[in-house]
PDB file of C-alpha atoms in Angstrom:
ATOM      1  CA  UNK A   1      -9.612  14.755  -6.378  1.00 77.00           C
ATOM      2  CA  UNK A   2      -7.599  12.938  -8.684  1.00 81.00           C
ATOM      3  CA  UNK A   3      -7.639   9.338  -8.290  1.00 91.00           C
ATOM      4  CA  UNK A   4      -5.582   6.260  -9.609  1.00 95.00           C
ATOM      5  CA  UNK A   5      -8.106   4.500 -11.210  1.00 95.00           C
ATOM      6  CA  UNK A   6      -7.851   0.589 -12.365  1.00 97.00           C
ATOM      7  CA  UNK A   7     -10.062  -2.034 -14.531  1.00 96.00           C
ATOM      8  CA  UNK A   8     -11.860  -4.391 -14.198  1.00 96.00           C
ATOM      9  CA  UNK A   9     -12.304  -4.817 -10.648  1.00 95.00           C
ATOM     10  CA  UNK A  10     -12.844  -8.314 -10.497  1.00 97.00           C
ATOM     11  CA  UNK A  11     -11.681 -11.235 -13.286  1.00 97.00           C
ATOM     12  CA  UNK A  12     -11.994 -14.230 -13.443  1.00 97.00           C
ATOM     13  CA  UNK A  13      -9.565 -16.308 -15.337  1.00 97.00           C
ATOM     14  CA  UNK A  14      -8.469 -20.223 -15.858  1.00 97.00           C
ATOM     15  CA  UNK A  15      -5.181 -21.781 -14.942  1.00 97.00           C
ATOM     16  CA  UNK A  16      -2.825 -20.690 -17.614  1.00 97.00           C
ATOM     17  CA  UNK A  17      -4.873 -17.954 -19.355  1.00 97.00           C
ATOM     18  CA  UNK A  18      -2.903 -14.471 -19.774  1.00 97.00           C
ATOM     19  CA  UNK A  19      -4.329 -11.910 -17.886  1.00 98.00           C
ATOM     20  CA  UNK A  20      -4.068  -7.955 -18.433  1.00 97.00           C
ATOM     21  CA  UNK A  21      -4.644  -5.936 -15.324  1.00 98.00           C
ATOM     22  CA  UNK A  22      -5.215  -2.204 -15.928  1.00 97.00           C
ATOM     23  CA  UNK A  23      -4.399   1.205 -14.178  1.00 97.00           C
ATOM     24  CA  UNK A  24      -4.561   4.922 -15.109  1.00 97.00           C
ATOM     25  CA  UNK A  25      -2.428   6.684 -12.338  1.00 95.00           C
ATOM     26  CA  UNK A  26      -3.141  10.268 -11.544  1.00 92.00           C
ATOM     27  CA  UNK A  27      -2.159  12.309 -14.547  1.00 89.00           C
ATOM     28  CA  UNK A  28       0.990  14.111 -12.999  1.00 85.00           C
ATOM     29  CA  UNK A  29       3.175  11.521 -11.760  1.00 89.00           C
ATOM     30  CA  UNK A  30       6.191   9.400 -12.796  1.00 88.00           C
ATOM     31  CA  UNK A  31       6.397   6.801 -10.390  1.00 90.00           C
ATOM     32  CA  UNK A  32       4.384   3.928 -11.003  1.00 93.00           C
ATOM     33  CA  UNK A  33       3.775   0.581  -8.639  1.00 94.00           C
ATOM     34  CA  UNK A  34       2.292  -2.413  -8.048  1.00 97.00           C
ATOM     35  CA  UNK A  35       1.201  -4.616  -4.813  1.00 97.00           C
ATOM     36  CA  UNK A  36      -0.640  -7.854  -4.546  1.00 96.00           C
ATOM     37  CA  UNK A  37      -2.457  -9.112  -1.507  1.00 93.00           C
ATOM     38  CA  UNK A  38      -3.470 -12.094  -1.065  1.00 93.00           C
ATOM     39  CA  UNK A  39      -6.463 -12.871   0.604  1.00 89.00           C
ATOM     40  CA  UNK A  40      -5.889 -12.709   4.494  1.00 84.00           C
ATOM     41  CA  UNK A  41      -1.553 -11.899   4.048  1.00 87.00           C
ATOM     42  CA  UNK A  42       0.469  -8.818   3.531  1.00 89.00           C
ATOM     43  CA  UNK A  43      -0.093  -6.074   1.206  1.00 93.00           C
ATOM     44  CA  UNK A  44       3.414  -7.068  -0.838  1.00 95.00           C
ATOM     45  CA  UNK A  45       5.549  -4.914  -3.154  1.00 94.00           C
ATOM     46  CA  UNK A  46       5.681  -6.653  -6.546  1.00 97.00           C
ATOM     47  CA  UNK A  47       7.487  -3.879  -9.087  1.00 95.00           C
ATOM     48  CA  UNK A  48       7.743  -0.103  -9.134  1.00 92.00           C
ATOM     49  CA  UNK A  49       8.480   1.544 -12.943  1.00 92.00           C
ATOM     50  CA  UNK A  50      10.322   5.462 -13.520  1.00 89.00           C
ATOM     51  CA  UNK A  51      11.091   6.892 -16.836  1.00 88.00           C
ATOM     52  CA  UNK A  52       9.958   3.492 -19.194  1.00 90.00           C
ATOM     53  CA  UNK A  53      11.281   1.156 -17.187  1.00 92.00           C
ATOM     54  CA  UNK A  54      11.065  -1.449 -14.005  1.00 93.00           C
ATOM     55  CA  UNK A  55      12.958   0.678 -11.137  1.00 90.00           C
ATOM     56  CA  UNK A  56      13.124  -2.290  -8.124  1.00 90.00           C
ATOM     57  CA  UNK A  57      11.376  -5.807  -8.380  1.00 92.00           C
ATOM     58  CA  UNK A  58       9.981  -8.296  -6.220  1.00 93.00           C
ATOM     59  CA  UNK A  59      11.012 -11.860  -5.748  1.00 92.00           C
ATOM     60  CA  UNK A  60       7.384 -12.639  -6.547  1.00 93.00           C
ATOM     61  CA  UNK A  61       8.212 -10.456  -9.727  1.00 95.00           C
ATOM     62  CA  UNK A  62       9.285 -13.374 -11.930  1.00 93.00           C
ATOM     63  CA  UNK A  63       9.540 -13.812 -15.279  1.00 94.00           C
ATOM     64  CA  UNK A  64       5.128 -14.964 -15.476  1.00 96.00           C
ATOM     65  CA  UNK A  65       5.235 -10.698 -15.491  1.00 97.00           C
ATOM     66  CA  UNK A  66       5.673  -8.481 -17.443  1.00 97.00           C
ATOM     67  CA  UNK A  67       4.352  -4.132 -16.899  1.00 97.00           C
ATOM     68  CA  UNK A  68       4.344  -1.346 -19.548  1.00 95.00           C
ATOM     69  CA  UNK A  69       3.060   1.888 -20.009  1.00 92.00           C
ATOM     70  CA  UNK A  70       1.810   1.442 -23.415  1.00 86.00           C
ATOM     71  CA  UNK A  71       0.427   5.266 -23.905  1.00 87.00           C
ATOM     72  CA  UNK A  72       0.559   8.439 -21.843  1.00 78.00           C
ATOM     73  CA  UNK A  73      -2.418   7.229 -19.210  1.00 87.00           C
ATOM     74  CA  UNK A  74      -2.014   3.183 -18.752  1.00 93.00           C
ATOM     75  CA  UNK A  75       0.514   1.485 -16.370  1.00 96.00           C
ATOM     76  CA  UNK A  76      -0.567  -2.501 -16.832  1.00 97.00           C
ATOM     77  CA  UNK A  77       0.533  -5.417 -15.492  1.00 98.00           C
ATOM     78  CA  UNK A  78       0.644  -8.832 -17.027  1.00 98.00           C
ATOM     79  CA  UNK A  79       0.270 -11.970 -15.696  1.00 97.00           C
ATOM     80  CA  UNK A  80       1.342 -14.776 -19.237  1.00 96.00           C
ATOM     81  CA  UNK A  81       0.607 -17.487 -17.359  1.00 95.00           C
ATOM     82  CA  UNK A  82      -1.763 -17.877 -14.744  1.00 97.00           C
ATOM     83  CA  UNK A  83      -1.218 -19.976 -11.918  1.00 96.00           C
ATOM     84  CA  UNK A  84      -3.828 -20.357  -8.846  1.00 97.00           C
ATOM     85  CA  UNK A  85      -1.468 -18.864  -6.358  1.00 96.00           C
ATOM     86  CA  UNK A  86      -2.203 -15.866  -8.669  1.00 97.00           C
ATOM     87  CA  UNK A  87      -5.515 -15.450  -7.495  1.00 97.00           C
ATOM     88  CA  UNK A  88      -4.815 -11.949  -4.921  1.00 97.00           C
ATOM     89  CA  UNK A  89      -6.408  -8.466  -5.031  1.00 95.00           C
ATOM     90  CA  UNK A  90      -4.075  -6.485  -7.324  1.00 97.00           C
ATOM     91  CA  UNK A  91      -3.581  -2.954  -6.530  1.00 97.00           C
ATOM     92  CA  UNK A  92      -1.848  -0.035  -8.628  1.00 97.00           C
ATOM     93  CA  UNK A  93       0.028   2.797  -6.962  1.00 94.00           C
ATOM     94  CA  UNK A  94       1.523   5.791  -8.497  1.00 92.00           C
ATOM     95  CA  UNK A  95       3.357   9.197  -6.655  1.00 89.00           C
ATOM     96  CA  UNK A  96       5.055  12.441  -8.147  1.00 83.00           C
ATOM     97  CA  UNK A  97       7.789  12.967  -6.171  1.00 66.00           C
ATOM     98  CA  UNK A  98      11.024  11.517  -5.395  1.00 56.00           C
ATOM     99  CA  UNK A  99      13.195  10.742  -2.500  1.00 45.00           C
ATOM    100  CA  UNK A 100      11.832  11.948   0.976  1.00 48.00           C
ATOM    101  CA  UNK A 101       8.346  13.191  -0.287  1.00 60.00           C
ATOM    102  CA  UNK A 102       7.586   9.200  -1.698  1.00 67.00           C
ATOM    103  CA  UNK A 103       3.558   9.138  -0.920  1.00 81.00           C
ATOM    104  CA  UNK A 104       1.794   6.393  -3.033  1.00 89.00           C
ATOM    105  CA  UNK A 105      -1.554   6.910  -4.357  1.00 90.00           C
ATOM    106  CA  UNK A 106      -3.632   3.477  -4.713  1.00 94.00           C
ATOM    107  CA  UNK A 107      -6.261   2.243  -6.787  1.00 95.00           C
ATOM    108  CA  UNK A 108      -9.011   0.652  -5.748  1.00 93.00           C
ATOM    109  CA  UNK A 109      -7.762  -2.839  -6.636  1.00 95.00           C
ATOM    110  CA  UNK A 110      -8.244  -5.952  -8.981  1.00 97.00           C
ATOM    111  CA  UNK A 111      -9.406  -9.088  -7.283  1.00 96.00           C
ATOM    112  CA  UNK A 112      -7.815 -11.559  -9.831  1.00 98.00           C
ATOM    113  CA  UNK A 113      -9.590 -15.663  -9.129  1.00 98.00           C
ATOM    114  CA  UNK A 114      -7.351 -17.953 -11.109  1.00 97.00           C
ATOM    115  CA  UNK A 115      -9.705 -21.420 -11.255  1.00 96.00           C
TER     116      UNK A 115
ATOM    117  CA  UNK B   1      15.133  -8.350   5.775  1.00 68.00           C
ATOM    118  CA  UNK B   2      13.378  -5.408   5.935  1.00 76.00           C
ATOM    119  CA  UNK B   3      10.475  -5.689   7.699  1.00 88.00           C
ATOM    120  CA  UNK B   4       7.585  -4.154   9.474  1.00 93.00           C
ATOM    121  CA  UNK B   5       5.258  -5.326  12.364  1.00 95.00           C
ATOM    122  CA  UNK B   6       2.082  -4.418  13.597  1.00 95.00           C
ATOM    123  CA  UNK B   7       1.168  -6.221  16.982  1.00 87.00           C
ATOM    124  CA  UNK B   8      -2.271  -5.711  17.312  1.00 87.00           C
ATOM    125  CA  UNK B   9      -3.973  -8.248  13.850  1.00 91.00           C
ATOM    126  CA  UNK B  10      -8.035  -7.236  15.358  1.00 95.00           C
ATOM    127  CA  UNK B  11      -9.289  -4.665  17.920  1.00 97.00           C
ATOM    128  CA  UNK B  12     -12.756  -4.232  19.172  1.00 97.00           C
ATOM    129  CA  UNK B  13     -13.905  -0.973  21.097  1.00 97.00           C
ATOM    130  CA  UNK B  14     -16.637   1.097  21.884  1.00 97.00           C
ATOM    131  CA  UNK B  15     -17.870   4.740  20.523  1.00 96.00           C
ATOM    132  CA  UNK B  16     -15.438   7.182  22.792  1.00 96.00           C
ATOM    133  CA  UNK B  17     -12.985   4.404  23.461  1.00 97.00           C
ATOM    134  CA  UNK B  18      -9.173   5.661  23.333  1.00 97.00           C
ATOM    135  CA  UNK B  19      -6.592   3.622  20.416  1.00 97.00           C
ATOM    136  CA  UNK B  20      -3.274   3.234  20.450  1.00 97.00           C
ATOM    137  CA  UNK B  21      -2.236   0.441  17.218  1.00 97.00           C
ATOM    138  CA  UNK B  22       1.274  -0.221  17.672  1.00 96.00           C
ATOM    139  CA  UNK B  23       3.596  -0.296  14.554  1.00 96.00           C
ATOM    140  CA  UNK B  24       7.521  -1.673  14.665  1.00 96.00           C
ATOM    141  CA  UNK B  25      10.062  -1.641  11.839  1.00 94.00           C
ATOM    142  CA  UNK B  26      13.075  -3.331  11.427  1.00 90.00           C
ATOM    143  CA  UNK B  27      15.577  -0.614   9.011  1.00 80.00           C
ATOM    144  CA  UNK B  28      18.470   0.993  10.116  1.00 74.00           C
ATOM    145  CA  UNK B  29      19.085   3.482   7.972  1.00 77.00           C
ATOM    146  CA  UNK B  30      16.570   6.913   7.331  1.00 79.00           C
ATOM    147  CA  UNK B  31      12.899   5.996   6.547  1.00 84.00           C
ATOM    148  CA  UNK B  32       9.623   7.285   5.656  1.00 88.00           C
ATOM    149  CA  UNK B  33       6.679   6.038   7.654  1.00 92.00           C
ATOM    150  CA  UNK B  34       2.802   5.798   7.085  1.00 94.00           C
ATOM    151  CA  UNK B  35      -0.215   4.760   8.151  1.00 96.00           C
ATOM    152  CA  UNK B  36      -2.738   3.445   5.368  1.00 95.00           C
ATOM    153  CA  UNK B  37      -6.457   3.156   6.310  1.00 95.00           C
ATOM    154  CA  UNK B  38      -9.034   1.049   4.239  1.00 92.00           C
ATOM    155  CA  UNK B  39     -12.586   1.059   4.753  1.00 92.00           C
ATOM    156  CA  UNK B  40     -15.176  -1.717   4.182  1.00 88.00           C
ATOM    157  CA  UNK B  41     -15.205  -1.722   0.306  1.00 82.00           C
ATOM    158  CA  UNK B  42     -12.548   0.823  -0.417  1.00 85.00           C
ATOM    159  CA  UNK B  43      -8.903   1.100  -1.572  1.00 84.00           C
ATOM    160  CA  UNK B  44      -6.357   1.914   0.852  1.00 91.00           C
ATOM    161  CA  UNK B  45      -6.390   5.872   1.739  1.00 91.00           C
ATOM    162  CA  UNK B  46      -3.422   7.829   3.456  1.00 91.00           C
ATOM    163  CA  UNK B  47      -3.951   8.583   7.516  1.00 95.00           C
ATOM    164  CA  UNK B  48      -0.680  10.178   7.832  1.00 94.00           C
ATOM    165  CA  UNK B  49       3.517  10.098   6.928  1.00 92.00           C
ATOM    166  CA  UNK B  50       5.969  11.064   8.899  1.00 92.00           C
ATOM    167  CA  UNK B  51       9.600  12.323   6.022  1.00 86.00           C
ATOM    168  CA  UNK B  52      11.425  14.028   9.039  1.00 85.00           C
ATOM    169  CA  UNK B  53      11.040  16.802  11.645  1.00 89.00           C
ATOM    170  CA  UNK B  54       8.857  17.168  15.005  1.00 93.00           C
ATOM    171  CA  UNK B  55       8.383  13.231  15.498  1.00 94.00           C
ATOM    172  CA  UNK B  56       4.549  13.348  16.441  1.00 96.00           C
ATOM    173  CA  UNK B  57       2.366  13.946  13.283  1.00 96.00           C
ATOM    174  CA  UNK B  58      -1.349  14.562  13.100  1.00 95.00           C
ATOM    175  CA  UNK B  59      -3.138  12.883   9.933  1.00 93.00           C
ATOM    176  CA  UNK B  60      -6.876  13.383   9.061  1.00 92.00           C
ATOM    177  CA  UNK B  61      -9.584  12.711  11.073  1.00 94.00           C
ATOM    178  CA  UNK B  62      -8.112  13.063  14.142  1.00 95.00           C
ATOM    179  CA  UNK B  63      -5.149  10.537  14.014  1.00 97.00           C
ATOM    180  CA  UNK B  64      -2.153  10.871  14.731  1.00 97.00           C
ATOM    181  CA  UNK B  65       1.428   8.956  15.328  1.00 97.00           C
ATOM    182  CA  UNK B  66       4.407   9.085  17.019  1.00 96.00           C
ATOM    183  CA  UNK B  67       7.767   8.198  15.486  1.00 95.00           C
ATOM    184  CA  UNK B  68      10.038   6.739  18.609  1.00 94.00           C
ATOM    185  CA  UNK B  69      13.499   6.226  16.601  1.00 91.00           C
ATOM    186  CA  UNK B  70      15.392   4.572  19.288  1.00 92.00           C
ATOM    187  CA  UNK B  71      12.237   2.224  19.419  1.00 93.00           C
ATOM    188  CA  UNK B  72      11.964   1.966  15.436  1.00 94.00           C
ATOM    189  CA  UNK B  73       8.504   2.763  16.462  1.00 95.00           C
ATOM    190  CA  UNK B  74       5.456   4.727  14.697  1.00 97.00           C
ATOM    191  CA  UNK B  75       2.333   3.739  17.038  1.00 97.00           C
ATOM    192  CA  UNK B  76      -0.781   5.126  15.644  1.00 97.00           C
ATOM    193  CA  UNK B  77      -3.506   6.947  18.002  1.00 97.00           C
ATOM    194  CA  UNK B  78      -6.408   8.354  18.805  1.00 97.00           C
ATOM    195  CA  UNK B  79      -8.220   9.491  21.788  1.00 97.00           C
ATOM    196  CA  UNK B  80     -11.921   9.297  21.062  1.00 97.00           C
ATOM    197  CA  UNK B  81     -12.433   7.049  18.289  1.00 97.00           C
ATOM    198  CA  UNK B  82     -16.320   6.904  16.432  1.00 97.00           C
ATOM    199  CA  UNK B  83     -18.039   3.808  14.673  1.00 96.00           C
ATOM    200  CA  UNK B  84     -17.044   5.092  11.453  1.00 96.00           C
ATOM    201  CA  UNK B  85     -13.075   4.579  11.959  1.00 97.00           C
ATOM    202  CA  UNK B  86     -13.972   0.990  11.689  1.00 97.00           C
ATOM    203  CA  UNK B  87     -11.333  -0.052   9.062  1.00 96.00           C
ATOM    204  CA  UNK B  88      -8.575  -2.199   8.565  1.00 95.00           C
ATOM    205  CA  UNK B  89      -4.918   0.086   9.272  1.00 97.00           C
ATOM    206  CA  UNK B  90      -1.988  -0.692   7.610  1.00 96.00           C
ATOM    207  CA  UNK B  91       1.479   0.685   8.657  1.00 96.00           C
ATOM    208  CA  UNK B  92       4.499   1.051   5.702  1.00 94.00           C
ATOM    209  CA  UNK B  93       7.732   1.735   5.609  1.00 91.00           C
ATOM    210  CA  UNK B  94       9.458   3.440   2.548  1.00 86.00           C
ATOM    211  CA  UNK B  95      13.220   2.398   3.272  1.00 77.00           C
ATOM    212  CA  UNK B  96      15.237   5.395   1.929  1.00 67.00           C
ATOM    213  CA  UNK B  97      14.848   8.145  -0.760  1.00 58.00           C
ATOM    214  CA  UNK B  98      14.376   7.172  -4.091  1.00 53.00           C
ATOM    215  CA  UNK B  99      10.919   8.358  -5.283  1.00 49.00           C
ATOM    216  CA  UNK B 100      10.509   4.460  -7.030  1.00 59.00           C
ATOM    217  CA  UNK B 101      10.833   3.268  -3.836  1.00 76.00           C
ATOM    218  CA  UNK B 102       8.805   0.298  -2.659  1.00 86.00           C
ATOM    219  CA  UNK B 103       6.191   0.297   0.602  1.00 91.00           C
ATOM    220  CA  UNK B 104       6.478  -2.515   3.273  1.00 91.00           C
ATOM    221  CA  UNK B 105       3.457  -2.893   4.985  1.00 94.00           C
ATOM    222  CA  UNK B 106       2.641  -4.740   7.779  1.00 95.00           C
ATOM    223  CA  UNK B 107       0.211  -7.110   8.391  1.00 94.00           C
ATOM    224  CA  UNK B 108      -2.401  -5.051   9.113  1.00 95.00           C
ATOM    225  CA  UNK B 109      -5.314  -4.263  11.992  1.00 96.00           C
ATOM    226  CA  UNK B 110      -8.651  -4.857  11.791  1.00 96.00           C
ATOM    227  CA  UNK B 111     -10.509  -2.203  13.669  1.00 97.00           C
ATOM    228  CA  UNK B 112     -13.876  -2.613  14.873  1.00 97.00           C
ATOM    229  CA  UNK B 113     -15.897   0.071  16.568  1.00 97.00           C
ATOM    230  CA  UNK B 114     -19.205  -0.989  18.441  1.00 94.00           C
ATOM    231  CA  UNK B 115     -22.147   1.843  19.446  1.00 88.00           C
TER     232      UNK B 115
END
């Protein structure tokens, strides 16, 4: 069964460093998302991406964040200068339907630890 | 603001007990509703979804949920839980049509089932 994959599973970085989290969505999917979950808190929407541009972003997704689909398979989330509060589990998701059939498939997550 | 409330943060049951997890959302328009499950060490998986039609939806592993529009609720039920149902359960809402729309998650309910 096709699935969303994410690398790395765990990333440790120093405050102020740039990190890139990678995702490979399901191959025929067109809509891509990033969510994050700070330990003990809700899963929060960060950004959605369709047709090579951002469709929607949350207040969390400030200028320090960017997303890219550099080729036909990868979808990346970049944090330019990490802060302690960026420590969280980051989930990538993808879906293939528009409108009312928006079932999103999630990857296993990348645990980001900022020291 | 759009929000999803899950009333029970931790639930402890014995095997064969019945389960009902509450979920309420605040959004007046058309919504798509989901329950996701996260087993220990695994990623978010879809349990069931409601888009339209019969408000009683059946999902995998014997779970079902009932959409009550007048109460803005989408409660998850299972008549007889098993130890393997131990997991965290998330209610999520997709507020409106559009394949790029975000999911708004509840805080999750951690279910522990004892043999």
